[in-house]
Amino acid sequence: MTRILGLSGSLRSGSYNTALLRAAAGLVPAGAKLDIATLHGIPLYDGDDEARTGIPPAVQQLKERIVASDALLLVTPEYNNGVPGVLKNGIDWLSRPPADIARVFGNRPVAVIGASPGGFGTILAQNAWLPVLRTLGTRPWFGGRLMVSRAGQVFDEAGTLADEKVKAQLQQFLRGFVDFLQSGR
Ligand code: FNR
């Protein structure tokens, strides 16, 4: 069984990105499982807190969930044409201490998708993650792309993915990512 851990970069209960992640969990191909992780409970990074009390429990638990998975799926909002601070803060905490980066992120396959109510579907945020993923030594998968634009029309009131075309795109993306994870190419 191939295990993917999905992380939404939004804390909002009505988040389009979390809705996209939920939809993805229901569309992964047989032989793979997508578990959903959250950034709720992760404090703002403060080096003084780290020096005083170490890695917060929510961060440590998330690190171990990543380590126990075969791959990471980041579902990113776009803020001001860049990465959202909430998700960057989470990744920054997860990169502490530096001696643990290789265990948590090193060579770990990572895919990035995202949803936005605008017309470009997080394309700039997805690009902006690239230097971070490179710095952490991950193995990003570039075999597919998914930018969900006009998210307000793609999800219904309950946050269910209602657009058949986007559903097919998501399914194809996941198929490609899982093929990569299972075959190494
Ligand atoms: C946004 N939003 C936004 N959208 C976009 O496509 N490009 C952008 O540059 C921005 N910039 C931006 C900045 C800030 C501070 C906020 C709060 C919002 C809109 C954003 O895509 C929208 O709020 C989404 O709904 C956020 O994702 P979730 O919470 O629905 O997952």
PDB file of C-alpha atoms and ligand atoms in Angstrom:
ATOM      1  CA  MET A   1       0.000   0.000   0.000  1.00  0.00           C
ATOM      2  CA  THR A   2       1.394   3.391  -1.007  1.00  0.00           C
ATOM      3  CA  ARG A   3       0.736   5.959   1.700  1.00  0.00           C
ATOM      4  CA  ILE A   4       0.445   9.659   0.884  1.00  0.00           C
ATOM      5  CA  LEU A   5       0.052  12.341   3.526  1.00  0.00           C
ATOM      6  CA  GLY A   6      -1.967  15.352   2.342  1.00  0.00           C
ATOM      7  CA  LEU A   7      -1.558  18.731   3.986  1.00  0.00           C
ATOM      8  CA  SER A   8      -3.878  21.671   3.307  1.00  0.00           C
ATOM      9  CA  GLY A   9      -2.387  25.122   3.704  1.00  0.00           C
ATOM     10  CA  SER A  10      -5.612  26.686   4.942  1.00  0.00           C
ATOM     11  CA  LEU A  11      -7.132  26.676   8.423  1.00  0.00           C
ATOM     12  CA  ARG A  12     -10.526  27.934   7.220  1.00  0.00           C
ATOM     13  CA  SER A  13     -13.417  25.550   7.834  1.00  0.00           C
ATOM     14  CA  GLY A  14     -14.822  26.377   4.382  1.00  0.00           C
ATOM     15  CA  SER A  15     -11.415  26.176   2.699  1.00  0.00           C
ATOM     16  CA  TYR A  16     -11.395  25.296  -1.006  1.00  0.00           C
ATOM     17  CA  ASN A  17      -7.952  23.758  -0.581  1.00  0.00           C
ATOM     18  CA  THR A  18      -9.055  21.503   2.259  1.00  0.00           C
ATOM     19  CA  ALA A  19     -12.113  20.586   0.154  1.00  0.00           C
ATOM     20  CA  LEU A  20      -9.773  19.712  -2.716  1.00  0.00           C
ATOM     21  CA  LEU A  21      -7.708  17.538  -0.379  1.00  0.00           C
ATOM     22  CA  ARG A  22     -10.832  15.737   0.858  1.00  0.00           C
ATOM     23  CA  ALA A  23     -11.863  15.109  -2.738  1.00  0.00           C
ATOM     24  CA  ALA A  24      -8.372  13.785  -3.497  1.00  0.00           C
ATOM     25  CA  ALA A  25      -8.593  11.346  -0.580  1.00  0.00           C
ATOM     26  CA  GLY A  26     -11.689   9.867  -2.178  1.00  0.00           C
ATOM     27  CA  LEU A  27     -10.156   9.605  -5.642  1.00  0.00           C
ATOM     28  CA  VAL A  28      -6.762   7.971  -5.041  1.00  0.00           C
ATOM     29  CA  PRO A  29      -6.330   4.844  -7.134  1.00  0.00           C
ATOM     30  CA  ALA A  30      -6.502   1.369  -5.608  1.00  0.00           C
ATOM     31  CA  GLY A  31      -3.268   0.379  -3.906  1.00  0.00           C
ATOM     32  CA  ALA A  32      -2.772   3.855  -2.458  1.00  0.00           C
ATOM     33  CA  LYS A  33      -4.157   5.678   0.551  1.00  0.00           C
ATOM     34  CA  LEU A  34      -4.278   9.426   1.142  1.00  0.00           C
ATOM     35  CA  ASP A  35      -4.396  10.497   4.790  1.00  0.00           C
ATOM     36  CA  ILE A  36      -5.301  14.048   5.714  1.00  0.00           C
ATOM     37  CA  ALA A  37      -3.165  16.119   8.053  1.00  0.00           C
ATOM     38  CA  THR A  38      -3.884  19.570   9.449  1.00  0.00           C
ATOM     39  CA  LEU A  39      -1.906  22.627  10.492  1.00  0.00           C
ATOM     40  CA  HIS A  40      -4.325  23.397  13.312  1.00  0.00           C
ATOM     41  CA  GLY A  41      -2.454  23.589  16.601  1.00  0.00           C
ATOM     42  CA  ILE A  42       0.894  24.583  15.117  1.00  0.00           C
ATOM     43  CA  PRO A  43       2.083  27.853  16.692  1.00  0.00           C
ATOM     44  CA  LEU A  44       3.920  30.659  14.956  1.00  0.00           C
ATOM     45  CA  TYR A  45       7.607  29.833  14.757  1.00  0.00           C
ATOM     46  CA  ASP A  46       9.543  31.580  17.523  1.00  0.00           C
ATOM     47  CA  GLY A  47      13.194  30.707  18.044  1.00  0.00           C
ATOM     48  CA  ASP A  48      12.943  31.616  21.717  1.00  0.00           C
ATOM     49  CA  ASP A  49      10.126  29.104  22.241  1.00  0.00           C
ATOM     50  CA  GLU A  50      12.124  26.493  20.366  1.00  0.00           C
ATOM     51  CA  ALA A  51      15.170  27.133  22.569  1.00  0.00           C
ATOM     52  CA  ARG A  52      13.057  27.026  25.731  1.00  0.00           C
ATOM     53  CA  THR A  53      10.689  24.148  25.090  1.00  0.00           C
ATOM     54  CA  GLY A  54      11.811  22.460  21.885  1.00  0.00           C
ATOM     55  CA  ILE A  55       9.616  21.257  19.042  1.00  0.00           C
ATOM     56  CA  PRO A  56       5.881  21.655  19.835  1.00  0.00           C
ATOM     57  CA  PRO A  57       3.967  18.357  20.124  1.00  0.00           C
ATOM     58  CA  ALA A  58       1.737  19.167  17.097  1.00  0.00           C
ATOM     59  CA  VAL A  59       4.849  19.682  14.971  1.00  0.00           C
ATOM     60  CA  GLN A  60       6.564  16.534  16.253  1.00  0.00           C
ATOM     61  CA  GLN A  61       3.443  14.464  15.563  1.00  0.00           C
ATOM     62  CA  LEU A  62       3.178  15.843  12.035  1.00  0.00           C
ATOM     63  CA  LYS A  63       6.851  15.123  11.419  1.00  0.00           C
ATOM     64  CA  GLU A  64       6.360  11.489  12.412  1.00  0.00           C
ATOM     65  CA  ARG A  65       3.286  11.203  10.161  1.00  0.00           C
ATOM     66  CA  ILE A  66       5.384  12.478   7.238  1.00  0.00           C
ATOM     67  CA  VAL A  67       8.169  10.028   8.053  1.00  0.00           C
ATOM     68  CA  ALA A  68       5.646   7.173   8.152  1.00  0.00           C
ATOM     69  CA  SER A  69       4.340   8.111   4.669  1.00  0.00           C
ATOM     70  CA  ASP A  70       5.760   7.418   1.232  1.00  0.00           C
ATOM     71  CA  ALA A  71       4.974  10.878  -0.082  1.00  0.00           C
ATOM     72  CA  LEU A  72       3.612  14.309   0.706  1.00  0.00           C
ATOM     73  CA  LEU A  73       0.825  16.163  -1.129  1.00  0.00           C
ATOM     74  CA  LEU A  74       0.775  19.902  -0.444  1.00  0.00           C
ATOM     75  CA  VAL A  75      -2.511  21.625  -1.205  1.00  0.00           C
ATOM     76  CA  THR A  76      -1.630  25.281  -1.265  1.00  0.00           C
ATOM     77  CA  PRO A  77      -3.655  28.472  -1.320  1.00  0.00           C
ATOM     78  CA  GLU A  78      -2.078  31.488  -3.015  1.00  0.00           C
ATOM     79  CA  TYR A  79      -1.651  34.693  -1.056  1.00  0.00           C
ATOM     80  CA  ASN A  80      -0.353  37.818  -2.781  1.00  0.00           C
ATOM     81  CA  ASN A  81       1.020  35.733  -5.628  1.00  0.00           C
ATOM     82  CA  GLY A  82       3.148  33.714  -3.228  1.00  0.00           C
ATOM     83  CA  VAL A  83       3.008  30.972  -0.618  1.00  0.00           C
ATOM     84  CA  PRO A  84       0.541  31.414   2.273  1.00  0.00           C
ATOM     85  CA  GLY A  85       2.219  32.191   5.581  1.00  0.00           C
ATOM     86  CA  VAL A  86       0.296  29.529   7.488  1.00  0.00           C
ATOM     87  CA  LEU A  87       1.657  26.720   5.336  1.00  0.00           C
ATOM     88  CA  LYS A  88       5.155  28.221   5.130  1.00  0.00           C
ATOM     89  CA  ASN A  89       5.170  28.520   8.919  1.00  0.00           C
ATOM     90  CA  GLY A  90       4.178  24.861   9.194  1.00  0.00           C
ATOM     91  CA  ILE A  91       6.891  23.730   6.805  1.00  0.00           C
ATOM     92  CA  ASP A  92       9.423  25.940   8.606  1.00  0.00           C
ATOM     93  CA  TRP A  93       8.603  24.290  11.948  1.00  0.00           C
ATOM     94  CA  LEU A  94       8.786  20.862  10.292  1.00  0.00           C
ATOM     95  CA  SER A  95      12.309  21.725   9.128  1.00  0.00           C
ATOM     96  CA  ARG A  96      13.524  22.080  12.745  1.00  0.00           C
ATOM     97  CA  PRO A  97      15.993  21.040  13.948  1.00  0.00           C
ATOM     98  CA  PRO A  98      18.085  21.136  10.763  1.00  0.00           C
ATOM     99  CA  ALA A  99      19.692  17.798  11.655  1.00  0.00           C
ATOM    100  CA  ASP A 100      16.249  16.184  11.168  1.00  0.00           C
ATOM    101  CA  ILE A 101      15.548  17.651   7.692  1.00  0.00           C
ATOM    102  CA  ALA A 102      16.990  14.684   5.818  1.00  0.00           C
ATOM    103  CA  ARG A 103      14.836  12.226   7.802  1.00  0.00           C
ATOM    104  CA  VAL A 104      11.618  14.180   7.301  1.00  0.00           C
ATOM    105  CA  PHE A 105      12.065  15.647   3.812  1.00  0.00           C
ATOM    106  CA  GLY A 106      15.176  14.136   2.238  1.00  0.00           C
ATOM    107  CA  ASN A 107      14.367  12.494  -1.094  1.00  0.00           C
ATOM    108  CA  ARG A 108      10.695  12.431  -0.119  1.00  0.00           C
ATOM    109  CA  PRO A 109       8.371  12.633  -3.121  1.00  0.00           C
ATOM    110  CA  VAL A 110       6.230  15.772  -2.976  1.00  0.00           C
ATOM    111  CA  ALA A 111       3.411  16.933  -5.247  1.00  0.00           C
ATOM    112  CA  VAL A 112       1.742  20.345  -5.120  1.00  0.00           C
ATOM    113  CA  ILE A 113      -1.804  21.287  -6.115  1.00  0.00           C
ATOM    114  CA  GLY A 114      -4.040  24.195  -5.155  1.00  0.00           C
ATOM    115  CA  ALA A 115      -7.357  25.976  -5.534  1.00  0.00           C
ATOM    116  CA  SER A 116      -8.280  29.629  -5.782  1.00  0.00           C
ATOM    117  CA  PRO A 117     -11.456  31.573  -6.499  1.00  0.00           C
ATOM    118  CA  GLY A 118      -9.471  33.557  -9.060  1.00  0.00           C
ATOM    119  CA  GLY A 119      -8.580  32.725 -12.613  1.00  0.00           C
ATOM    120  CA  PHE A 120      -5.078  31.312 -12.223  1.00  0.00           C
ATOM    121  CA  GLY A 121      -5.659  28.541  -9.693  1.00  0.00           C
ATOM    122  CA  THR A 122      -2.550  29.110  -7.485  1.00  0.00           C
ATOM    123  CA  ILE A 123      -0.025  28.862 -10.343  1.00  0.00           C
ATOM    124  CA  LEU A 124       2.260  31.469  -8.741  1.00  0.00           C
ATOM    125  CA  ALA A 125       2.035  29.903  -5.285  1.00  0.00           C
ATOM    126  CA  GLN A 126       2.905  26.520  -6.766  1.00  0.00           C
ATOM    127  CA  ASN A 127       5.952  28.038  -8.460  1.00  0.00           C
ATOM    128  CA  ALA A 128       6.909  29.799  -5.232  1.00  0.00           C
ATOM    129  CA  TRP A 129       7.107  26.464  -3.394  1.00  0.00           C
ATOM    130  CA  LEU A 130       9.887  25.244  -5.674  1.00  0.00           C
ATOM    131  CA  PRO A 131      12.873  26.857  -3.878  1.00  0.00           C
ATOM    132  CA  VAL A 132      11.545  25.573  -0.546  1.00  0.00           C
ATOM    133  CA  LEU A 133      11.162  22.033  -1.846  1.00  0.00           C
ATOM    134  CA  ARG A 134      14.663  22.192  -3.335  1.00  0.00           C
ATOM    135  CA  THR A 135      16.187  23.565  -0.132  1.00  0.00           C
ATOM    136  CA  LEU A 136      14.682  20.745   1.905  1.00  0.00           C
ATOM    137  CA  GLY A 137      16.086  18.122  -0.469  1.00  0.00           C
ATOM    138  CA  THR A 138      12.695  16.701  -1.461  1.00  0.00           C
ATOM    139  CA  ARG A 139      11.974  14.845  -4.682  1.00  0.00           C
ATOM    140  CA  PRO A 140       9.234  16.962  -6.294  1.00  0.00           C
ATOM    141  CA  TRP A 141       7.030  15.268  -8.878  1.00  0.00           C
ATOM    142  CA  PHE A 142       6.538  17.361 -11.991  1.00  0.00           C
ATOM    143  CA  GLY A 143       4.664  14.828 -14.096  1.00  0.00           C
ATOM    144  CA  GLY A 144       1.307  16.522 -13.630  1.00  0.00           C
ATOM    145  CA  ARG A 145      -0.165  19.904 -12.742  1.00  0.00           C
ATOM    146  CA  LEU A 146      -3.447  20.852 -11.155  1.00  0.00           C
ATOM    147  CA  MET A 147      -4.496  24.459 -10.749  1.00  0.00           C
ATOM    148  CA  VAL A 148      -8.136  24.693  -9.699  1.00  0.00           C
ATOM    149  CA  SER A 149      -9.400  28.142 -10.685  1.00  0.00           C
ATOM    150  CA  ARG A 150     -12.868  29.662 -10.082  1.00  0.00           C
ATOM    151  CA  ALA A 151     -13.088  27.434  -7.006  1.00  0.00           C
ATOM    152  CA  GLY A 152     -16.394  29.014  -5.976  1.00  0.00           C
ATOM    153  CA  GLN A 153     -18.017  27.278  -8.941  1.00  0.00           C
ATOM    154  CA  VAL A 154     -16.131  23.998  -8.572  1.00  0.00           C
ATOM    155  CA  PHE A 155     -17.198  23.081  -5.034  1.00  0.00           C
ATOM    156  CA  ASP A 156     -20.790  23.056  -3.779  1.00  0.00           C
ATOM    157  CA  GLU A 157     -22.057  24.569  -0.513  1.00  0.00           C
ATOM    158  CA  ALA A 158     -21.002  21.482   1.440  1.00  0.00           C
ATOM    159  CA  GLY A 159     -17.457  21.647   0.038  1.00  0.00           C
ATOM    160  CA  THR A 160     -17.938  18.677  -2.264  1.00  0.00           C
ATOM    161  CA  LEU A 161     -16.098  18.717  -5.572  1.00  0.00           C
ATOM    162  CA  ALA A 162     -19.003  19.089  -7.969  1.00  0.00           C
ATOM    163  CA  ASP A 163     -17.238  19.809 -11.272  1.00  0.00           C
ATOM    164  CA  GLU A 164     -16.813  16.620 -13.307  1.00  0.00           C
ATOM    165  CA  LYS A 165     -13.996  18.047 -15.412  1.00  0.00           C
ATOM    166  CA  VAL A 166     -11.932  19.038 -12.366  1.00  0.00           C
ATOM    167  CA  LYS A 167     -12.723  15.690 -10.771  1.00  0.00           C
ATOM    168  CA  ALA A 168     -11.292  13.925 -13.843  1.00  0.00           C
ATOM    169  CA  GLN A 169      -8.207  16.185 -13.764  1.00  0.00           C
ATOM    170  CA  LEU A 170      -7.662  15.435 -10.071  1.00  0.00           C
ATOM    171  CA  GLN A 171      -8.055  11.707 -10.686  1.00  0.00           C
ATOM    172  CA  GLN A 172      -5.533  11.827 -13.535  1.00  0.00           C
ATOM    173  CA  PHE A 173      -3.091  13.817 -11.389  1.00  0.00           C
ATOM    174  CA  LEU A 174      -3.338  11.285  -8.564  1.00  0.00           C
ATOM    175  CA  ARG A 175      -2.959   8.363 -10.979  1.00  0.00           C
ATOM    176  CA  GLY A 176       0.250   9.887 -12.301  1.00  0.00           C
ATOM    177  CA  PHE A 177       1.640  10.634  -8.846  1.00  0.00           C
ATOM    178  CA  VAL A 178       0.883   7.134  -7.566  1.00  0.00           C
ATOM    179  CA  ASP A 179       2.400   5.574 -10.712  1.00  0.00           C
ATOM    180  CA  PHE A 180       5.539   7.609  -9.995  1.00  0.00           C
ATOM    181  CA  LEU A 181       5.587   6.469  -6.369  1.00  0.00           C
ATOM    182  CA  GLN A 182       5.099   2.833  -7.274  1.00  0.00           C
ATOM    183  CA  SER A 183       7.422   2.623 -10.261  1.00  0.00           C
ATOM    184  CA  GLY A 184       9.969   5.322  -9.421  1.00  0.00           C
ATOM    185  CA  ARG A 185       9.367   7.143 -12.711  1.00  0.00           C
TER     186      ARG A 185
HETATM  187  C1  FNR B   1      -5.815  35.961  -1.261  1.00  0.00           C
HETATM  188  N1  FNR B   1      -6.353  35.331  -2.395  1.00  0.00           N
HETATM  189  C2  FNR B   1      -5.589  35.218  -3.535  1.00  0.00           C
HETATM  190  N2  FNR B   1      -5.983  34.389  -4.581  1.00  0.00           N
HETATM  191  C3  FNR B   1      -5.190  34.259  -5.672  1.00  0.00           C
HETATM  192  O1  FNR B   1      -5.528  33.503  -6.578  1.00  0.00           O
HETATM  193  N3  FNR B   1      -4.017  34.949  -5.791  1.00  0.00           N
HETATM  194  C4  FNR B   1      -3.568  35.780  -4.806  1.00  0.00           C
HETATM  195  O2  FNR B   1      -2.516  36.350  -4.946  1.00  0.00           O
HETATM  196  C5  FNR B   1      -4.375  35.921  -3.639  1.00  0.00           C
HETATM  197  N4  FNR B   1      -3.964  36.732  -2.600  1.00  0.00           N
HETATM  198  C6  FNR B   1      -4.615  36.675  -1.382  1.00  0.00           C
HETATM  199  C7  FNR B   1      -4.050  37.289  -0.272  1.00  0.00           C
HETATM  200  C8  FNR B   1      -4.658  37.147   0.963  1.00  0.00           C
HETATM  201  C9  FNR B   1      -4.005  37.782   2.160  1.00  0.00           C
HETATM  202  C10 FNR B   1      -5.852  36.416   1.086  1.00  0.00           C
HETATM  203  C11 FNR B   1      -6.509  36.256   2.442  1.00  0.00           C
HETATM  204  C12 FNR B   1      -6.429  35.862  -0.004  1.00  0.00           C
HETATM  205  C13 FNR B   1      -7.659  34.696  -2.333  1.00  0.00           C
HETATM  206  C14 FNR B   1      -7.534  33.245  -1.905  1.00  0.00           C
HETATM  207  O3  FNR B   1      -7.260  32.462  -3.049  1.00  0.00           O
HETATM  208  C15 FNR B   1      -8.849  32.806  -1.270  1.00  0.00           C
HETATM  209  O4  FNR B   1      -9.024  33.502  -0.042  1.00  0.00           O
HETATM  210  C16 FNR B   1      -8.917  31.305  -1.051  1.00  0.00           C
HETATM  211  O5  FNR B   1     -10.230  30.969  -0.710  1.00  0.00           O
HETATM  212  C17 FNR B   1      -7.927  30.850   0.010  1.00  0.00           C
HETATM  213  O6  FNR B   1      -7.871  29.453   0.071  1.00  0.00           O
HETATM  214  P1  FNR B   1      -8.849  28.573   1.032  1.00  0.00           P
HETATM  215  O7  FNR B   1      -8.822  29.166   2.396  1.00  0.00           O
HETATM  216  O8  FNR B   1     -10.229  28.656   0.408  1.00  0.00           O
HETATM  217  O9  FNR B   1      -8.289  27.197   0.946  1.00  0.00           O
END
